[in-house]
């Protein structure tokens, strides 16, 4: 389970997140939906200990991320698929992560297979990867420790239509197995295809939250999202 409680983040007098609160239950997918610059990545970075909140708390499995022992075994994350050493192969990248987490090395080939990277691609240096391949490698690294929580920031970027369907199926199966999945996106259609719950954010504020069915039954998801993507929201921090 993930819980954000009244998170506010200010940068040099500018408010990036304003009193953000929501939860991501175990066994579910929560779509974190908003235009680029709405504050989604900032919230995820605070959750994972990459940034500090000005006020409020963010916890995962009841603790702050930094307080977890061997956090990669509890929380898998993908924030930036480009943050990988380009001179290493995909398999080398995962083997290094496996050693750091204490994961059996044979599990590396298992997760490569699971994300659809072939043995040949696994032995290719990351500098030769397409964006879609880097995304798959990042997802493989997130899954390596068999975590109970997944935090994925725009994981569909660079994937072709077949890859997007694969991702949707993977995320759904992980949630059905009990994982708590926080999935950010600026694409309404992709979120509503897989999410049990949706949190809509704009200008650093939560503007709507609830089950996908509840939000669709109200004003409608498209209407709510249209309100988020007005020109004033596009200039959000």
PDB file of C-alpha atoms in Angstrom:
ATOM      1  CA  UNK A   1       0.000   0.000   0.000  1.00  0.00           C
ATOM      2  CA  UNK A   2       1.081   3.556  -0.786  1.00  0.00           C
ATOM      3  CA  UNK A   3      -0.145   6.575   1.130  1.00  0.00           C
ATOM      4  CA  UNK A   4       0.369  10.268   0.433  1.00  0.00           C
ATOM      5  CA  UNK A   5      -0.737  12.478   3.326  1.00  0.00           C
ATOM      6  CA  UNK A   6      -0.998  16.243   2.750  1.00  0.00           C
ATOM      7  CA  UNK A   7       2.163  16.454   0.646  1.00  0.00           C
ATOM      8  CA  UNK A   8       3.241  19.966  -0.269  1.00  0.00           C
ATOM      9  CA  UNK A   9       6.389  20.760  -2.213  1.00  0.00           C
ATOM     10  CA  UNK A  10       7.665  24.259  -2.913  1.00  0.00           C
ATOM     11  CA  UNK A  11      10.638  25.210  -5.077  1.00  0.00           C
ATOM     12  CA  UNK A  12      11.943  28.738  -4.517  1.00  0.00           C
ATOM     13  CA  UNK A  13       8.493  30.067  -3.722  1.00  0.00           C
ATOM     14  CA  UNK A  14       6.770  28.073  -6.468  1.00  0.00           C
ATOM     15  CA  UNK A  15       4.318  25.355  -5.395  1.00  0.00           C
ATOM     16  CA  UNK A  16       4.760  22.074  -7.286  1.00  0.00           C
ATOM     17  CA  UNK A  17       2.464  20.015  -5.031  1.00  0.00           C
ATOM     18  CA  UNK A  18      -0.286  21.499  -2.900  1.00  0.00           C
ATOM     19  CA  UNK A  19      -1.707  19.380  -0.045  1.00  0.00           C
ATOM     20  CA  UNK A  20      -1.791  16.120  -2.040  1.00  0.00           C
ATOM     21  CA  UNK A  21      -3.417  13.133  -0.319  1.00  0.00           C
ATOM     22  CA  UNK A  22      -4.420   9.752  -1.741  1.00  0.00           C
ATOM     23  CA  UNK A  23      -3.805   6.036  -1.250  1.00  0.00           C
ATOM     24  CA  UNK A  24      -2.920   3.133  -3.534  1.00  0.00           C
ATOM     25  CA  UNK A  25      -4.367  -0.093  -2.062  1.00  0.00           C
ATOM     26  CA  UNK A  26      -2.681  -3.460  -2.445  1.00  0.00           C
ATOM     27  CA  UNK A  27      -4.102  -5.597  -5.225  1.00  0.00           C
ATOM     28  CA  UNK A  28      -5.037  -2.645  -7.410  1.00  0.00           C
ATOM     29  CA  UNK A  29      -3.838  -0.282 -10.130  1.00  0.00           C
ATOM     30  CA  UNK A  30      -4.165   3.426  -9.417  1.00  0.00           C
ATOM     31  CA  UNK A  31      -3.811   5.625 -12.466  1.00  0.00           C
ATOM     32  CA  UNK A  32      -2.068   8.917 -11.658  1.00  0.00           C
ATOM     33  CA  UNK A  33      -3.418  11.077 -14.447  1.00  0.00           C
ATOM     34  CA  UNK A  34      -2.524  14.598 -15.440  1.00  0.00           C
ATOM     35  CA  UNK A  35      -0.874  16.694 -18.143  1.00  0.00           C
ATOM     36  CA  UNK A  36       2.890  16.923 -18.365  1.00  0.00           C
ATOM     37  CA  UNK A  37       4.151  19.177 -15.588  1.00  0.00           C
ATOM     38  CA  UNK A  38       1.171  18.591 -13.297  1.00  0.00           C
ATOM     39  CA  UNK A  39       3.287  17.270 -10.424  1.00  0.00           C
ATOM     40  CA  UNK A  40       3.102  13.497 -10.959  1.00  0.00           C
ATOM     41  CA  UNK A  41       6.851  12.867 -11.147  1.00  0.00           C
ATOM     42  CA  UNK A  42       7.535  15.175  -8.198  1.00  0.00           C
ATOM     43  CA  UNK A  43       5.112  13.156  -6.054  1.00  0.00           C
ATOM     44  CA  UNK A  44       6.741   9.888  -7.095  1.00  0.00           C
ATOM     45  CA  UNK A  45      10.222  11.234  -6.403  1.00  0.00           C
ATOM     46  CA  UNK A  46       9.148  12.234  -2.905  1.00  0.00           C
ATOM     47  CA  UNK A  47       7.656   8.781  -2.331  1.00  0.00           C
ATOM     48  CA  UNK A  48      10.923   7.117  -3.376  1.00  0.00           C
ATOM     49  CA  UNK A  49      13.127   9.419  -1.328  1.00  0.00           C
ATOM     50  CA  UNK A  50      14.649  11.271  -4.300  1.00  0.00           C
ATOM     51  CA  UNK A  51      13.192  14.586  -3.128  1.00  0.00           C
ATOM     52  CA  UNK A  52      12.009  15.979   0.190  1.00  0.00           C
ATOM     53  CA  UNK A  53       8.521  17.285   0.784  1.00  0.00           C
ATOM     54  CA  UNK A  54       8.114  20.747   2.236  1.00  0.00           C
ATOM     55  CA  UNK A  55       5.416  19.249   4.445  1.00  0.00           C
ATOM     56  CA  UNK A  56       3.368  16.075   4.691  1.00  0.00           C
ATOM     57  CA  UNK A  57       4.368  12.418   4.537  1.00  0.00           C
ATOM     58  CA  UNK A  58       4.549   9.699   1.885  1.00  0.00           C
ATOM     59  CA  UNK A  59       4.779   6.067   2.968  1.00  0.00           C
ATOM     60  CA  UNK A  60       4.960   2.694   1.305  1.00  0.00           C
ATOM     61  CA  UNK A  61       3.971  -0.476   3.166  1.00  0.00           C
ATOM     62  CA  UNK A  62       3.556   1.680   6.256  1.00  0.00           C
ATOM     63  CA  UNK A  63       7.079   3.157   6.283  1.00  0.00           C
ATOM     64  CA  UNK A  64       9.057   5.850   4.563  1.00  0.00           C
ATOM     65  CA  UNK A  65      10.999   4.434   1.637  1.00  0.00           C
ATOM     66  CA  UNK A  66      14.353   5.211   3.290  1.00  0.00           C
ATOM     67  CA  UNK A  67      13.339   3.172   6.341  1.00  0.00           C
ATOM     68  CA  UNK A  68      12.761  -0.037   4.359  1.00  0.00           C
ATOM     69  CA  UNK A  69      15.453  -2.704   4.599  1.00  0.00           C
ATOM     70  CA  UNK A  70      16.669  -3.544   1.080  1.00  0.00           C
ATOM     71  CA  UNK A  71      13.903  -1.425  -0.485  1.00  0.00           C
ATOM     72  CA  UNK A  72      14.271  -2.934  -3.962  1.00  0.00           C
ATOM     73  CA  UNK A  73      12.831  -6.174  -2.610  1.00  0.00           C
ATOM     74  CA  UNK A  74       9.682  -4.331  -1.530  1.00  0.00           C
ATOM     75  CA  UNK A  75       9.263  -1.514  -4.072  1.00  0.00           C
ATOM     76  CA  UNK A  76      10.007  -1.625  -7.792  1.00  0.00           C
ATOM     77  CA  UNK A  77      10.161   1.656  -9.657  1.00  0.00           C
ATOM     78  CA  UNK A  78      10.664   3.141 -13.087  1.00  0.00           C
ATOM     79  CA  UNK A  79      11.055   6.911 -13.168  1.00  0.00           C
ATOM     80  CA  UNK A  80      13.520   7.441 -16.018  1.00  0.00           C
ATOM     81  CA  UNK A  81      14.292   4.701 -18.530  1.00  0.00           C
ATOM     82  CA  UNK A  82      17.303   6.715 -19.707  1.00  0.00           C
ATOM     83  CA  UNK A  83      19.037   6.556 -16.323  1.00  0.00           C
ATOM     84  CA  UNK A  84      21.031   3.439 -17.221  1.00  0.00           C
ATOM     85  CA  UNK A  85      24.750   3.160 -18.000  1.00  0.00           C
ATOM     86  CA  UNK A  86      24.850   3.084 -21.820  1.00  0.00           C
ATOM     87  CA  UNK A  87      28.028   1.015 -21.937  1.00  0.00           C
ATOM     88  CA  UNK A  88      26.564  -1.950 -20.064  1.00  0.00           C
ATOM     89  CA  UNK A  89      24.422  -4.618 -21.641  1.00  0.00           C
ATOM     90  CA  UNK A  90      20.878  -5.129 -20.461  1.00  0.00           C
ATOM     91  CA  UNK A  91      21.879  -8.359 -18.716  1.00  0.00           C
ATOM     92  CA  UNK A  92      24.853  -6.678 -17.023  1.00  0.00           C
ATOM     93  CA  UNK A  93      22.574  -3.916 -15.759  1.00  0.00           C
ATOM     94  CA  UNK A  94      20.207  -6.432 -14.200  1.00  0.00           C
ATOM     95  CA  UNK A  95      22.972  -8.661 -12.817  1.00  0.00           C
ATOM     96  CA  UNK A  96      24.465  -5.685 -10.983  1.00  0.00           C
ATOM     97  CA  UNK A  97      21.058  -4.787  -9.539  1.00  0.00           C
ATOM     98  CA  UNK A  98      20.494  -8.431  -8.569  1.00  0.00           C
ATOM     99  CA  UNK A  99      23.762  -8.552  -6.629  1.00  0.00           C
ATOM    100  CA  UNK A 100      22.902  -5.347  -4.786  1.00  0.00           C
ATOM    101  CA  UNK A 101      19.488  -6.710  -3.777  1.00  0.00           C
ATOM    102  CA  UNK A 102      20.592 -10.263  -3.060  1.00  0.00           C
ATOM    103  CA  UNK A 103      18.446 -11.678  -5.849  1.00  0.00           C
ATOM    104  CA  UNK A 104      19.545 -15.013  -7.394  1.00  0.00           C
ATOM    105  CA  UNK A 105      21.374 -14.311 -10.665  1.00  0.00           C
ATOM    106  CA  UNK A 106      19.282 -16.839 -12.671  1.00  0.00           C
ATOM    107  CA  UNK A 107      16.282 -14.574 -12.008  1.00  0.00           C
ATOM    108  CA  UNK A 108      17.821 -12.045 -14.415  1.00  0.00           C
ATOM    109  CA  UNK A 109      17.039 -14.169 -17.459  1.00  0.00           C
ATOM    110  CA  UNK A 110      13.549 -14.833 -16.118  1.00  0.00           C
ATOM    111  CA  UNK A 111      12.662 -11.134 -15.953  1.00  0.00           C
ATOM    112  CA  UNK A 112      14.270 -10.459 -19.343  1.00  0.00           C
ATOM    113  CA  UNK A 113      11.959 -13.102 -20.800  1.00  0.00           C
ATOM    114  CA  UNK A 114       9.000 -11.672 -18.922  1.00  0.00           C
ATOM    115  CA  UNK A 115       9.433  -8.197 -20.405  1.00  0.00           C
ATOM    116  CA  UNK A 116      10.017  -9.515 -23.910  1.00  0.00           C
ATOM    117  CA  UNK A 117      13.748  -8.819 -24.329  1.00  0.00           C
ATOM    118  CA  UNK A 118      15.446 -11.618 -26.236  1.00  0.00           C
ATOM    119  CA  UNK A 119      18.745 -13.225 -25.253  1.00  0.00           C
ATOM    120  CA  UNK A 120      20.430 -11.301 -28.056  1.00  0.00           C
ATOM    121  CA  UNK A 121      18.922  -8.015 -26.868  1.00  0.00           C
ATOM    122  CA  UNK A 122      20.002  -8.845 -23.330  1.00  0.00           C
ATOM    123  CA  UNK A 123      23.622  -8.983 -24.478  1.00  0.00           C
ATOM    124  CA  UNK A 124      23.366  -5.727 -26.457  1.00  0.00           C
ATOM    125  CA  UNK A 125      24.782  -2.555 -24.913  1.00  0.00           C
ATOM    126  CA  UNK A 126      22.074  -0.193 -23.734  1.00  0.00           C
ATOM    127  CA  UNK A 127      23.343   2.598 -25.999  1.00  0.00           C
ATOM    128  CA  UNK A 128      21.959   0.536 -28.880  1.00  0.00           C
ATOM    129  CA  UNK A 129      18.494   0.213 -27.370  1.00  0.00           C
ATOM    130  CA  UNK A 130      15.416   1.988 -28.692  1.00  0.00           C
ATOM    131  CA  UNK A 131      13.306   3.928 -26.179  1.00  0.00           C
ATOM    132  CA  UNK A 132      10.844   1.050 -26.068  1.00  0.00           C
ATOM    133  CA  UNK A 133      13.623  -1.432 -25.248  1.00  0.00           C
ATOM    134  CA  UNK A 134      14.902   0.866 -22.506  1.00  0.00           C
ATOM    135  CA  UNK A 135      11.407   0.995 -21.061  1.00  0.00           C
ATOM    136  CA  UNK A 136      11.220  -2.798 -21.040  1.00  0.00           C
ATOM    137  CA  UNK A 137      14.632  -2.996 -19.364  1.00  0.00           C
ATOM    138  CA  UNK A 138      13.502  -0.475 -16.738  1.00  0.00           C
ATOM    139  CA  UNK A 139      10.387  -2.527 -16.066  1.00  0.00           C
ATOM    140  CA  UNK A 140      12.548  -5.659 -15.796  1.00  0.00           C
ATOM    141  CA  UNK A 141      14.701  -3.947 -13.172  1.00  0.00           C
ATOM    142  CA  UNK A 142      11.571  -2.852 -11.295  1.00  0.00           C
ATOM    143  CA  UNK A 143      10.349  -6.461 -11.226  1.00  0.00           C
ATOM    144  CA  UNK A 144      13.701  -7.997 -10.313  1.00  0.00           C
ATOM    145  CA  UNK A 145      13.165  -8.021  -6.553  1.00  0.00           C
ATOM    146  CA  UNK A 146       9.612  -9.422  -6.845  1.00  0.00           C
ATOM    147  CA  UNK A 147       8.234  -6.329  -5.068  1.00  0.00           C
ATOM    148  CA  UNK A 148       4.835  -5.862  -3.454  1.00  0.00           C
ATOM    149  CA  UNK A 149       4.623  -2.271  -4.733  1.00  0.00           C
ATOM    150  CA  UNK A 150       5.309  -0.858  -8.205  1.00  0.00           C
ATOM    151  CA  UNK A 151       5.772   2.825  -9.068  1.00  0.00           C
ATOM    152  CA  UNK A 152       5.817   3.433 -12.821  1.00  0.00           C
ATOM    153  CA  UNK A 153       6.167   6.889 -14.363  1.00  0.00           C
ATOM    154  CA  UNK A 154       4.910   7.039 -17.972  1.00  0.00           C
ATOM    155  CA  UNK A 155       5.965   3.428 -18.687  1.00  0.00           C
ATOM    156  CA  UNK A 156       4.200   3.344 -22.071  1.00  0.00           C
ATOM    157  CA  UNK A 157       6.492   6.003 -23.573  1.00  0.00           C
ATOM    158  CA  UNK A 158       8.283   4.569 -26.595  1.00  0.00           C
ATOM    159  CA  UNK A 159       6.230   1.365 -26.735  1.00  0.00           C
ATOM    160  CA  UNK A 160       4.462   0.425 -29.968  1.00  0.00           C
ATOM    161  CA  UNK A 161       0.737  -0.501 -29.862  1.00  0.00           C
ATOM    162  CA  UNK A 162       1.544  -4.175 -29.280  1.00  0.00           C
ATOM    163  CA  UNK A 163       3.896  -3.206 -26.458  1.00  0.00           C
ATOM    164  CA  UNK A 164       1.226  -1.042 -24.840  1.00  0.00           C
ATOM    165  CA  UNK A 165      -1.193  -3.982 -24.825  1.00  0.00           C
ATOM    166  CA  UNK A 166       1.561  -6.154 -23.310  1.00  0.00           C
ATOM    167  CA  UNK A 167       2.209  -3.550 -20.604  1.00  0.00           C
ATOM    168  CA  UNK A 168      -1.466  -3.294 -19.787  1.00  0.00           C
ATOM    169  CA  UNK A 169      -1.717  -7.083 -19.390  1.00  0.00           C
ATOM    170  CA  UNK A 170       1.433  -7.218 -17.251  1.00  0.00           C
ATOM    171  CA  UNK A 171       0.304  -4.466 -14.892  1.00  0.00           C
ATOM    172  CA  UNK A 172      -3.144  -6.008 -14.525  1.00  0.00           C
ATOM    173  CA  UNK A 173      -1.694  -9.440 -13.708  1.00  0.00           C
ATOM    174  CA  UNK A 174       0.652  -7.984 -11.080  1.00  0.00           C
ATOM    175  CA  UNK A 175      -2.215  -6.177  -9.359  1.00  0.00           C
ATOM    176  CA  UNK A 176      -4.355  -9.311  -9.478  1.00  0.00           C
ATOM    177  CA  UNK A 177      -1.515 -11.102  -7.663  1.00  0.00           C
ATOM    178  CA  UNK A 178      -1.711  -8.553  -4.834  1.00  0.00           C
ATOM    179  CA  UNK A 179       0.711  -5.832  -5.939  1.00  0.00           C
ATOM    180  CA  UNK A 180      -0.070  -2.155  -5.340  1.00  0.00           C
ATOM    181  CA  UNK A 181       0.619  -0.352  -8.630  1.00  0.00           C
ATOM    182  CA  UNK A 182       0.894   3.417  -9.056  1.00  0.00           C
ATOM    183  CA  UNK A 183       0.913   4.155 -12.775  1.00  0.00           C
ATOM    184  CA  UNK A 184       1.357   7.727 -13.983  1.00  0.00           C
ATOM    185  CA  UNK A 185       0.371   8.859 -17.444  1.00  0.00           C
ATOM    186  CA  UNK A 186      -0.860  11.870 -19.386  1.00  0.00           C
ATOM    187  CA  UNK A 187      -2.914   9.564 -21.646  1.00  0.00           C
ATOM    188  CA  UNK A 188      -6.497   9.123 -20.461  1.00  0.00           C
ATOM    189  CA  UNK A 189      -7.268   6.188 -22.753  1.00  0.00           C
ATOM    190  CA  UNK A 190      -4.358   4.088 -21.501  1.00  0.00           C
ATOM    191  CA  UNK A 191      -5.127   4.754 -17.840  1.00  0.00           C
ATOM    192  CA  UNK A 192      -8.816   3.956 -18.014  1.00  0.00           C
ATOM    193  CA  UNK A 193      -8.067   0.656 -19.795  1.00  0.00           C
ATOM    194  CA  UNK A 194      -6.199  -0.792 -16.798  1.00  0.00           C
ATOM    195  CA  UNK A 195      -6.814   1.273 -13.641  1.00  0.00           C
ATOM    196  CA  UNK A 196      -9.169   0.353 -10.802  1.00  0.00           C
ATOM    197  CA  UNK A 197      -8.828   3.847  -9.363  1.00  0.00           C
ATOM    198  CA  UNK A 198      -7.821   7.193 -10.836  1.00  0.00           C
ATOM    199  CA  UNK A 199      -6.265  10.235  -9.213  1.00  0.00           C
ATOM    200  CA  UNK A 200      -6.391  13.311 -11.450  1.00  0.00           C
ATOM    201  CA  UNK A 201      -3.882  16.065 -10.731  1.00  0.00           C
ATOM    202  CA  UNK A 202      -3.441  19.515 -12.197  1.00  0.00           C
ATOM    203  CA  UNK A 203      -1.337  22.471 -11.062  1.00  0.00           C
ATOM    204  CA  UNK A 204      -0.032  20.273  -8.246  1.00  0.00           C
ATOM    205  CA  UNK A 205      -3.474  19.658  -6.757  1.00  0.00           C
ATOM    206  CA  UNK A 206      -5.666  16.573  -6.676  1.00  0.00           C
ATOM    207  CA  UNK A 207      -8.770  17.618  -8.597  1.00  0.00           C
ATOM    208  CA  UNK A 208     -10.612  14.287  -8.658  1.00  0.00           C
ATOM    209  CA  UNK A 209     -10.080  10.841  -7.145  1.00  0.00           C
ATOM    210  CA  UNK A 210     -12.133   7.677  -7.004  1.00  0.00           C
ATOM    211  CA  UNK A 211     -12.797   4.411  -8.738  1.00  0.00           C
ATOM    212  CA  UNK A 212     -12.695   4.465 -12.522  1.00  0.00           C
ATOM    213  CA  UNK A 213     -16.363   3.519 -12.568  1.00  0.00           C
ATOM    214  CA  UNK A 214     -17.350   6.295 -10.147  1.00  0.00           C
ATOM    215  CA  UNK A 215     -15.525   8.985 -12.071  1.00  0.00           C
ATOM    216  CA  UNK A 216     -16.905   7.774 -15.401  1.00  0.00           C
ATOM    217  CA  UNK A 217     -20.447   7.770 -13.969  1.00  0.00           C
ATOM    218  CA  UNK A 218     -20.200  11.388 -12.803  1.00  0.00           C
ATOM    219  CA  UNK A 219     -19.256  14.110 -15.260  1.00  0.00           C
ATOM    220  CA  UNK A 220     -17.350  11.529 -17.299  1.00  0.00           C
ATOM    221  CA  UNK A 221     -13.627  10.914 -17.482  1.00  0.00           C
ATOM    222  CA  UNK A 222     -13.190  12.784 -20.750  1.00  0.00           C
ATOM    223  CA  UNK A 223     -14.906  15.875 -19.351  1.00  0.00           C
ATOM    224  CA  UNK A 224     -12.788  15.801 -16.180  1.00  0.00           C
ATOM    225  CA  UNK A 225      -9.598  15.340 -18.151  1.00  0.00           C
ATOM    226  CA  UNK A 226     -10.514  18.139 -20.547  1.00  0.00           C
ATOM    227  CA  UNK A 227     -10.651  20.447 -17.532  1.00  0.00           C
ATOM    228  CA  UNK A 228      -7.109  19.389 -16.604  1.00  0.00           C
ATOM    229  CA  UNK A 229      -5.659  20.089 -20.020  1.00  0.00           C
ATOM    230  CA  UNK A 230      -6.743  23.707 -20.403  1.00  0.00           C
ATOM    231  CA  UNK A 231      -3.960  26.185 -21.232  1.00  0.00           C
ATOM    232  CA  UNK A 232      -3.680  27.348 -17.591  1.00  0.00           C
ATOM    233  CA  UNK A 233      -2.979  23.774 -16.466  1.00  0.00           C
ATOM    234  CA  UNK A 234      -0.339  23.279 -19.109  1.00  0.00           C
ATOM    235  CA  UNK A 235       1.778  25.929 -17.443  1.00  0.00           C
ATOM    236  CA  UNK A 236       1.727  24.067 -14.097  1.00  0.00           C
ATOM    237  CA  UNK A 237       4.866  23.359 -12.135  1.00  0.00           C
TER     238      UNK A 237
END
